[in-house]
Tab-separated table of C-alpha atoms in Angstrom:
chain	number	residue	atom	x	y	z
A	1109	UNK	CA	0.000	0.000	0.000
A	1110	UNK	CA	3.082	2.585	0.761
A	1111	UNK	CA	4.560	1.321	-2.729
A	1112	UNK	CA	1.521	1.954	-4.433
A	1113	UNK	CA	0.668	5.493	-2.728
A	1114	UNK	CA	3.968	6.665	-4.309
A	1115	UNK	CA	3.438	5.904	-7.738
A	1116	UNK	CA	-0.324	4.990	-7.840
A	1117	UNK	CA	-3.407	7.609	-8.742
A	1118	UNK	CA	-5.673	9.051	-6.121
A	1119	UNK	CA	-8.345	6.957	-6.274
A	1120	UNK	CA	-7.020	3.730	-6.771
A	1121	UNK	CA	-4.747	4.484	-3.902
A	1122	UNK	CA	-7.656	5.222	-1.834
A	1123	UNK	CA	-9.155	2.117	-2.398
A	1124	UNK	CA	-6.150	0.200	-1.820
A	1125	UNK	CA	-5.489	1.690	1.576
A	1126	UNK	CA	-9.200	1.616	2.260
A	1127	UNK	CA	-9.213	-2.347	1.674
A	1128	UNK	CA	-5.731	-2.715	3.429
A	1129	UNK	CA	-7.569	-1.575	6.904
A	1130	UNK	CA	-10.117	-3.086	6.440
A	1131	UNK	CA	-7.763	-6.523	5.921
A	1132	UNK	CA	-5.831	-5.601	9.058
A	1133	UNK	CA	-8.994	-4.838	11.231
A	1134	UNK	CA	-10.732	-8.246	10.337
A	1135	UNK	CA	-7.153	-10.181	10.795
A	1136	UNK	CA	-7.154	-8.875	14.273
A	1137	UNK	CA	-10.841	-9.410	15.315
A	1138	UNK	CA	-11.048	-12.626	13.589
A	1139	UNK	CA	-7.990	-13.437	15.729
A	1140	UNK	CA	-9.108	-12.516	18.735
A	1141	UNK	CA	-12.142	-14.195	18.727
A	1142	UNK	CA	-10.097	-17.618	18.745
A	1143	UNK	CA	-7.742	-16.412	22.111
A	1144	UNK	CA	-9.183	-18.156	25.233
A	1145	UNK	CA	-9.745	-15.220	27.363
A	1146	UNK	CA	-12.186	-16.594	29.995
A	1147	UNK	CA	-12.208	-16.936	33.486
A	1148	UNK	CA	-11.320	-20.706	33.231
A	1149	UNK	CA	-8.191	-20.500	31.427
A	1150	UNK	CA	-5.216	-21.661	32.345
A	1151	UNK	CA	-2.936	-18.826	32.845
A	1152	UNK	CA	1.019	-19.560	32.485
A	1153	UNK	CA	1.754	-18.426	35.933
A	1154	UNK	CA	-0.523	-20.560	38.265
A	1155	UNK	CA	-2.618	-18.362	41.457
A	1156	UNK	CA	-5.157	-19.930	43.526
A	1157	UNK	CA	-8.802	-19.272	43.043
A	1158	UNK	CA	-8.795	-16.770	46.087
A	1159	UNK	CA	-6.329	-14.928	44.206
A	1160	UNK	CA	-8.348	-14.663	40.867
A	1161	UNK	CA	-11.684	-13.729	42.658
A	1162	UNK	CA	-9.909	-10.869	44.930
A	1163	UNK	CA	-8.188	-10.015	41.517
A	1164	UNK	CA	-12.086	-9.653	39.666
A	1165	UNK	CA	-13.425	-8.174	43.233
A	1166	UNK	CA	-11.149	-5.579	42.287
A	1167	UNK	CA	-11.850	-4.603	38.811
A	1168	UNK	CA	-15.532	-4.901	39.299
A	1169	UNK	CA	-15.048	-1.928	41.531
A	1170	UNK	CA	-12.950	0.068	39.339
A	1171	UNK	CA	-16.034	-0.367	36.962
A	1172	UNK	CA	-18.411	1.129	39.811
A	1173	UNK	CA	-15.890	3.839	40.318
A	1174	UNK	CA	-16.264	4.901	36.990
A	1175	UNK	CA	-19.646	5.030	36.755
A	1176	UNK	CA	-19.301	7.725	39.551
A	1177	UNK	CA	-16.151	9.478	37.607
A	1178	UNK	CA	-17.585	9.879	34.920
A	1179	UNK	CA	-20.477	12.276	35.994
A	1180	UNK	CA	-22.764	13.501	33.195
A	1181	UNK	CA	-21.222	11.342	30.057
A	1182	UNK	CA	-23.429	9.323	27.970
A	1183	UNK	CA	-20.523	6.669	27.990
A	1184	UNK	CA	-20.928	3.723	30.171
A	1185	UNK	CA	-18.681	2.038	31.598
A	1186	UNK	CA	-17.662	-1.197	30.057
A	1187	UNK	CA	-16.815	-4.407	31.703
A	1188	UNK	CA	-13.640	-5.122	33.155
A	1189	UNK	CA	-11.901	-7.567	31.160
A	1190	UNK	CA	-11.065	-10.884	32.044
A	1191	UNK	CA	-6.631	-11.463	32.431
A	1192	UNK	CA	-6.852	-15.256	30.506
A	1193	UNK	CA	-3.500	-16.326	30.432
A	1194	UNK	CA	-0.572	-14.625	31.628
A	1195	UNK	CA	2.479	-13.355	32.543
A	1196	UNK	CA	3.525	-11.457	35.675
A	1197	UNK	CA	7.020	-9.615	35.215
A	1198	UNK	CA	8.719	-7.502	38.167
A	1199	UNK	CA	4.524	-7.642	39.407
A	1200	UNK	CA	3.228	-6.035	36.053
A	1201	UNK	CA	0.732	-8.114	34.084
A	1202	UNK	CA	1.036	-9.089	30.571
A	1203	UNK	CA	-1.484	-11.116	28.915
A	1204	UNK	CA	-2.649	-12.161	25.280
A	1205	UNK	CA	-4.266	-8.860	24.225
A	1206	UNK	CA	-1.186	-7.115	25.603
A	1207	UNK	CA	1.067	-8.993	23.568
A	1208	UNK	CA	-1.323	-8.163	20.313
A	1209	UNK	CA	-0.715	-4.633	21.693
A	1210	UNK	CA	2.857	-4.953	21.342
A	1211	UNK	CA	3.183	-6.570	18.168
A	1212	UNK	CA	0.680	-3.943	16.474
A	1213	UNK	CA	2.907	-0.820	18.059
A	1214	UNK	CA	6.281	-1.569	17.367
A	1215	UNK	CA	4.753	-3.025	14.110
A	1216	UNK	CA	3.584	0.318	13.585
A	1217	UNK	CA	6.645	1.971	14.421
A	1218	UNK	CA	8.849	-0.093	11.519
A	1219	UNK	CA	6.759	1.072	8.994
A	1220	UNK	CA	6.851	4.768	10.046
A	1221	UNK	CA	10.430	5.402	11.635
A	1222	UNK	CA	11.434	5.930	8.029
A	1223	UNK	CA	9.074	8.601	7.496
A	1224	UNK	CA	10.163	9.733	11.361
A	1225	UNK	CA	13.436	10.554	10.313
A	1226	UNK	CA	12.980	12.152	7.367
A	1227	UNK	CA	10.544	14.313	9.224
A	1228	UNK	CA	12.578	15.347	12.000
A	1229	UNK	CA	15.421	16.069	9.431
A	1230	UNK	CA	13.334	18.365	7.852
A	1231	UNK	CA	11.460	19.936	10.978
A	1232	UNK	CA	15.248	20.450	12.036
A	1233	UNK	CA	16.218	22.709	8.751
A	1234	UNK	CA	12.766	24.441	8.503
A	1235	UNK	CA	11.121	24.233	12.060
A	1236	UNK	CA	13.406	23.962	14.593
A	1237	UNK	CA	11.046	25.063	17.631
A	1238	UNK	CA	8.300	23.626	17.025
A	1239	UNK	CA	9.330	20.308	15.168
A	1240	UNK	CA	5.598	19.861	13.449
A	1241	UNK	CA	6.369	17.380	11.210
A	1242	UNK	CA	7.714	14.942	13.782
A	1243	UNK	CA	4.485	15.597	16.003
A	1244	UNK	CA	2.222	14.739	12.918
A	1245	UNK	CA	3.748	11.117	12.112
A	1246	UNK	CA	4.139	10.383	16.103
A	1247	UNK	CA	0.494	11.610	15.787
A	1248	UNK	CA	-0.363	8.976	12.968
A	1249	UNK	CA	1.947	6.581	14.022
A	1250	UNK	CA	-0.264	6.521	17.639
A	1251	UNK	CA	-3.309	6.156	15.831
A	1252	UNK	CA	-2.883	3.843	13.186
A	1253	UNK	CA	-1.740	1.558	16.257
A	1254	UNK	CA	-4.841	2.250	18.418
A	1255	UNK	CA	-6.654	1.369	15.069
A	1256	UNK	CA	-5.485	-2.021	14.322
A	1257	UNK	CA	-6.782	-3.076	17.427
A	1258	UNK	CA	-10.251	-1.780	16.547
A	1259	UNK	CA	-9.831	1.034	19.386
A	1260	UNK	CA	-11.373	4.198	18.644
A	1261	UNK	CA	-12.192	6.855	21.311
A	1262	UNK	CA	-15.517	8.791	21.160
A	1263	UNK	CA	-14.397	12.306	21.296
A	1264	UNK	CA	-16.701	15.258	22.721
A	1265	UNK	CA	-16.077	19.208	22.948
A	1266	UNK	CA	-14.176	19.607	19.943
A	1267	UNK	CA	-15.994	23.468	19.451
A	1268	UNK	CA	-13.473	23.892	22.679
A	1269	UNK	CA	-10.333	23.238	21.442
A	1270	UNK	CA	-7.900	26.314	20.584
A	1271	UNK	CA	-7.029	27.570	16.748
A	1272	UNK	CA	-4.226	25.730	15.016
A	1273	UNK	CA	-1.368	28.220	15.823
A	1274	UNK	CA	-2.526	28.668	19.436
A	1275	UNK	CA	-0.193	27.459	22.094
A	1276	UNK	CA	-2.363	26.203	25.200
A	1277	UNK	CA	-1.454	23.811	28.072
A	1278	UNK	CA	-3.778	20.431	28.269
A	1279	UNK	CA	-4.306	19.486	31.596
A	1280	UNK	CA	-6.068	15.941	31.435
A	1281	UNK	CA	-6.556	13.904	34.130
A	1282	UNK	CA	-4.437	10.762	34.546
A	1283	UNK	CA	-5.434	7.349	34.993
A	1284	UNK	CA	-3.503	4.740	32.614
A	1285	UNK	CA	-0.502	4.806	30.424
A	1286	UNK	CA	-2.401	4.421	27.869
A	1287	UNK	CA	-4.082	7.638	28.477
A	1288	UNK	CA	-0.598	8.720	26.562
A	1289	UNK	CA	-1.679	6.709	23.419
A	1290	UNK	CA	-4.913	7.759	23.680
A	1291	UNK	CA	-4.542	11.344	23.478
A	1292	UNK	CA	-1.189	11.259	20.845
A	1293	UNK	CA	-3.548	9.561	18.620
A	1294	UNK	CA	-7.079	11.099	18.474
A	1295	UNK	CA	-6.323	15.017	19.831
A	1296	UNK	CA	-6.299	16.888	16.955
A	1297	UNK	CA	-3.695	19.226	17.841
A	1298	UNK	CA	-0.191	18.877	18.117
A	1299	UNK	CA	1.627	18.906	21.431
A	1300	UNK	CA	4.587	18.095	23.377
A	1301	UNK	CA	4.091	15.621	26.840
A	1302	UNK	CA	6.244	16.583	29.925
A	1303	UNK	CA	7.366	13.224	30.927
A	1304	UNK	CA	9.119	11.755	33.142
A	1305	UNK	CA	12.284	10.224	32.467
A	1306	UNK	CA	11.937	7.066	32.305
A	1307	UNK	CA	9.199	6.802	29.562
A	1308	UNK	CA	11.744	8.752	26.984
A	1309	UNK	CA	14.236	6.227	27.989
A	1310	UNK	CA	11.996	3.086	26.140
A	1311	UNK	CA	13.132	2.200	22.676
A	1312	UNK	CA	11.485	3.624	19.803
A	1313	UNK	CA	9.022	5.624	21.490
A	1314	UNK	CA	11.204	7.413	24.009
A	1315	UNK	CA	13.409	8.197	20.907
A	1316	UNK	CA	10.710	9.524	18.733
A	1317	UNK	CA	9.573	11.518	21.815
A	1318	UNK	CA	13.100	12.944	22.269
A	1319	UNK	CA	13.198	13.784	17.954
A	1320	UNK	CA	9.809	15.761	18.946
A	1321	UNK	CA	11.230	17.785	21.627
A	1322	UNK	CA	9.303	16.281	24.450
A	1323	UNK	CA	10.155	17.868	27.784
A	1324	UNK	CA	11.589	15.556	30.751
A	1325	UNK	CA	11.408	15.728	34.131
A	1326	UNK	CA	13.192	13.537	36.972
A	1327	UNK	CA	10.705	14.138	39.561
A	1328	UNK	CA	12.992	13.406	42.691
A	1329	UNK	CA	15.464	15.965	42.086
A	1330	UNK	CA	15.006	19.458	42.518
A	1331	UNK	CA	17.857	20.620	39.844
A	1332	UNK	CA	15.612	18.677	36.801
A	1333	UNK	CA	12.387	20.093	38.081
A	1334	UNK	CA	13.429	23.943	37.892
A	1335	UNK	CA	15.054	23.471	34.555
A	1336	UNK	CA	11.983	21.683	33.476
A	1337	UNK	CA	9.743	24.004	34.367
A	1338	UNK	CA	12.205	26.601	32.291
A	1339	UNK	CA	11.976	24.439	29.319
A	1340	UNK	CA	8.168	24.345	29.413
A	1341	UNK	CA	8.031	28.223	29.634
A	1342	UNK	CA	10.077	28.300	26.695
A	1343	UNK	CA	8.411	25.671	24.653
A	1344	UNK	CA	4.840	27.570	25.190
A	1345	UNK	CA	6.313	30.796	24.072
A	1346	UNK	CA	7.604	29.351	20.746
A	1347	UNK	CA	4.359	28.253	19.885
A	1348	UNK	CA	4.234	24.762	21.359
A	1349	UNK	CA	1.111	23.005	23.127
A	1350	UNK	CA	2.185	21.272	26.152
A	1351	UNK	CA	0.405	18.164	27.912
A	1352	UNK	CA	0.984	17.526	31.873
A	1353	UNK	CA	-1.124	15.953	33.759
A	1354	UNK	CA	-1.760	17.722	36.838
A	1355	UNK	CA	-2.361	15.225	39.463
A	1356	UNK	CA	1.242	13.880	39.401
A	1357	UNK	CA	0.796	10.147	39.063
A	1358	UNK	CA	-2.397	7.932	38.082
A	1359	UNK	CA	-5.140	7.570	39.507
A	1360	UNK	CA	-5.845	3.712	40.728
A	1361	UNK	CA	-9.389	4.106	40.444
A	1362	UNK	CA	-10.610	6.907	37.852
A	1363	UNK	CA	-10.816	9.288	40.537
A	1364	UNK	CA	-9.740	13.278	39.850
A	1365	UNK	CA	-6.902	13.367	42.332
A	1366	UNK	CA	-5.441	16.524	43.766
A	1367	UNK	CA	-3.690	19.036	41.410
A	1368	UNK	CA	-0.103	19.956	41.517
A	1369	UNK	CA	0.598	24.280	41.170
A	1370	UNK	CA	3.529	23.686	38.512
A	1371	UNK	CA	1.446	23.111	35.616
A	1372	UNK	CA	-0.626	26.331	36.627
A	1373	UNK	CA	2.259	28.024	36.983
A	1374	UNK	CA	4.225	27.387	33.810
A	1375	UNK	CA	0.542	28.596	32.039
A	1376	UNK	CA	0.644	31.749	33.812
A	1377	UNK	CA	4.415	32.377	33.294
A	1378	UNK	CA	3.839	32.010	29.491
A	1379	UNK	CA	0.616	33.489	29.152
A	1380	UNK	CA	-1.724	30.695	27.824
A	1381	UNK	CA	-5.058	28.990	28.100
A	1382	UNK	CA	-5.427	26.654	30.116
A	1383	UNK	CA	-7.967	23.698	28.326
A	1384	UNK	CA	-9.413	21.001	30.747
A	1385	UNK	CA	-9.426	17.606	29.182
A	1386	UNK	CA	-11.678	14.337	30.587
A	1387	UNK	CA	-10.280	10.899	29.734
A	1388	UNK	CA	-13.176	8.233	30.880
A	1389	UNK	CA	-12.868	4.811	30.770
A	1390	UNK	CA	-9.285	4.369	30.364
A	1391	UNK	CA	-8.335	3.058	33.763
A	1392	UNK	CA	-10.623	-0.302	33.374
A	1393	UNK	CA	-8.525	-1.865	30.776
A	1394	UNK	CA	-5.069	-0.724	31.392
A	1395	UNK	CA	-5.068	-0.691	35.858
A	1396	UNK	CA	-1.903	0.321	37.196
A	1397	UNK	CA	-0.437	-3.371	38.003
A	1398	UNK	CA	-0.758	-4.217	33.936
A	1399	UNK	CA	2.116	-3.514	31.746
A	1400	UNK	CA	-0.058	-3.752	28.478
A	1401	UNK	CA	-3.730	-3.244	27.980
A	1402	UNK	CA	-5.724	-6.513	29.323
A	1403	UNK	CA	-8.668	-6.113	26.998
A	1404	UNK	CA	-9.461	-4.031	23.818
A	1405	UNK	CA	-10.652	-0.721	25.137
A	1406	UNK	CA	-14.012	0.113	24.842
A	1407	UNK	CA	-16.513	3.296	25.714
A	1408	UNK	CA	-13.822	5.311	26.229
A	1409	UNK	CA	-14.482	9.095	25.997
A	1410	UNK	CA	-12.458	12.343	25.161
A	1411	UNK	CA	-14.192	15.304	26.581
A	1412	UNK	CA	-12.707	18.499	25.541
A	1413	UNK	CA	-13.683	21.645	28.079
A	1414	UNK	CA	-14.073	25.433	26.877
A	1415	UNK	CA	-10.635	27.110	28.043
A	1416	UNK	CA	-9.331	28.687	31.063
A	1417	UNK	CA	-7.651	32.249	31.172
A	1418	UNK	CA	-4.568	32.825	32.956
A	1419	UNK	CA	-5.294	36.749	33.024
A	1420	UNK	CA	-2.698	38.056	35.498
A	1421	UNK	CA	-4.805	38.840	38.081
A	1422	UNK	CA	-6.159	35.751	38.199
A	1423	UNK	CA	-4.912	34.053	41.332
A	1424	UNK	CA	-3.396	30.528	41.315
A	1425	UNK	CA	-5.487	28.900	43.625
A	1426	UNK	CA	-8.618	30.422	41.787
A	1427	UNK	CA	-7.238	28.755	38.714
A	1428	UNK	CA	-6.600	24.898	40.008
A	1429	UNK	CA	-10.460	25.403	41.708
A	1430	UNK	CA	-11.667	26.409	38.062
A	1431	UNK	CA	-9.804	23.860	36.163
């Protein structure tokens, strides 16, 4: 299909690419129907039945807890997925759909790292601060993974969401890593994460994330967090959207935790918006003791709210209570 968009016509292409998704999509379900992920299976490392119930006990009331998080959405929460067989490494959980979920994103990244590098080459000779180019093919390169495992987020409040050129800081809430893939490949802007350290260090994607310009932070020493918050200030003025999530660390059970001032601060520093994002759902199939998602998620929601001044008389504490 990449062959053919080079040299092909529009609309064949079109159909081409069309019918190679549509290949990939039914491989994948048609796959997954076959994987035994039941209750009853046999996972590779053995537990005892106390151990599975208190493990199900646990995710049925992450699915309650959502119903409460998620306040006035239409989007109900689905039902917690079922581990199957699997694999507990260093006490993270890795089963068959997480595995699928690994194959499809580094999958992913072989085919685009070409056009990765060629992008940040150019971004480097024509846009140096902003690196665009690199944000759109980490942006496609996000979804197009999401998307061959039939994931697709229902996204809400798009009327809110700032011009193209404006530079604004999103200030989701933070529930799963793959909130991260979530957002990189359905927000229609571009945008840089402030990360911490460790997830620019893992291959492929913490290198793509370091062409981008991502911004890291080592959140036990003082030094990295001052000249963090100086790159983020600088990043905003030259015209870059930033991501943070303001509660510091996920949230177990889809709860809004308690917000941290930097984020507030490094808006008000640079003169910004501030624009409130939701992420619902996200939590149920990708808890905090699971290395990959455990299921395929599903009713997961995007809500976009209107924006938040950071006028200068606006007072910090003000702002976290409005956001």
């Amino acid at each position: 299909s990449f062959f053919f968009h080079l040299n092909g016509n529009f609309k064949s292409k079109m159909k081409i690419e069309r019918l190679t998704a549509i290949f990939c999509l039914l491989s994948i379900r048609s796959s997954l129907s076959f994987l035994p992920l039941t209750a009853s299976s046999k996972p590779f490392a053995a537990q005892s039945g106390a151990s599975i119930r208190a493990r199900n006990f646990a995710h049925e009331n992450l699915r309650n807890s959502c119903a409460v998080n998620a306040g006035q959405t239409s989007i109900e929460a689905p039902e917690a997925p079922k581990y199957g067989p699997h694999l507990t490494l260093k006490g993270y959980t890795l089963n068959t759909v997480g595995i699928m979920y690994i194959i499809s994103s580094f999958g992913a990244a072989f085919v685009f790292y070409p056009f990765l590098i060629g992008s940040y080459i150019m971004s480097k000779v024509f846009q140096p601060k902003t690196m665009r180019y690199v944000d759109w093919i980490v942006h496609m390169w996000s979804k197009v993974s999401c998307l061959l495992m039939t994931f697709k987020p229902v996204i809400t409040g798009i009327e809110n969401l700032p011009p193209m050129g404006e530079a604004v800081m999103y200030v989701p809430n933070h529930c799963s890593y793959f909130d991260i893939m979530t957002l990189s490949g359905f927000l229609p802007r571009p945008f840089k994460y402030i990360s911490k350290i460790e997830v620019l260090r893992i291959p492929l994607i913490g290198w793509a994330m370091r062409m981008a310009h991502h911004i890291a932070i080592r959140r036990t020493d003082r030094k990295s967090q001052i000249q963090t918050f100086k790159d983020a200030v600088t990043s905003l003025k030259n015209g870059n959207s930033l991501v943070t999530f303001a509660e510091g660390t996920r949230s177990p059970d889809g709860r809004l935790g308690s917000f941290k001032k930097g984020p507030f601060t490094m808006a008000k520093k640079a003169g910004v918006r501030i624009v409130p994002i939701s992420l619902i759902n996200t939590h149920i199939m990708m808890p905090k003791d699971c290395l990959m998602p455990v299921g395929i998620p599903r009713n997961v929601e995007i809500k976009i709210h209107p924006p938040v001044s950071t006028n200068v008389g606006t007072k910090l504490k003000k702002l976290l209570t409005c956001v």
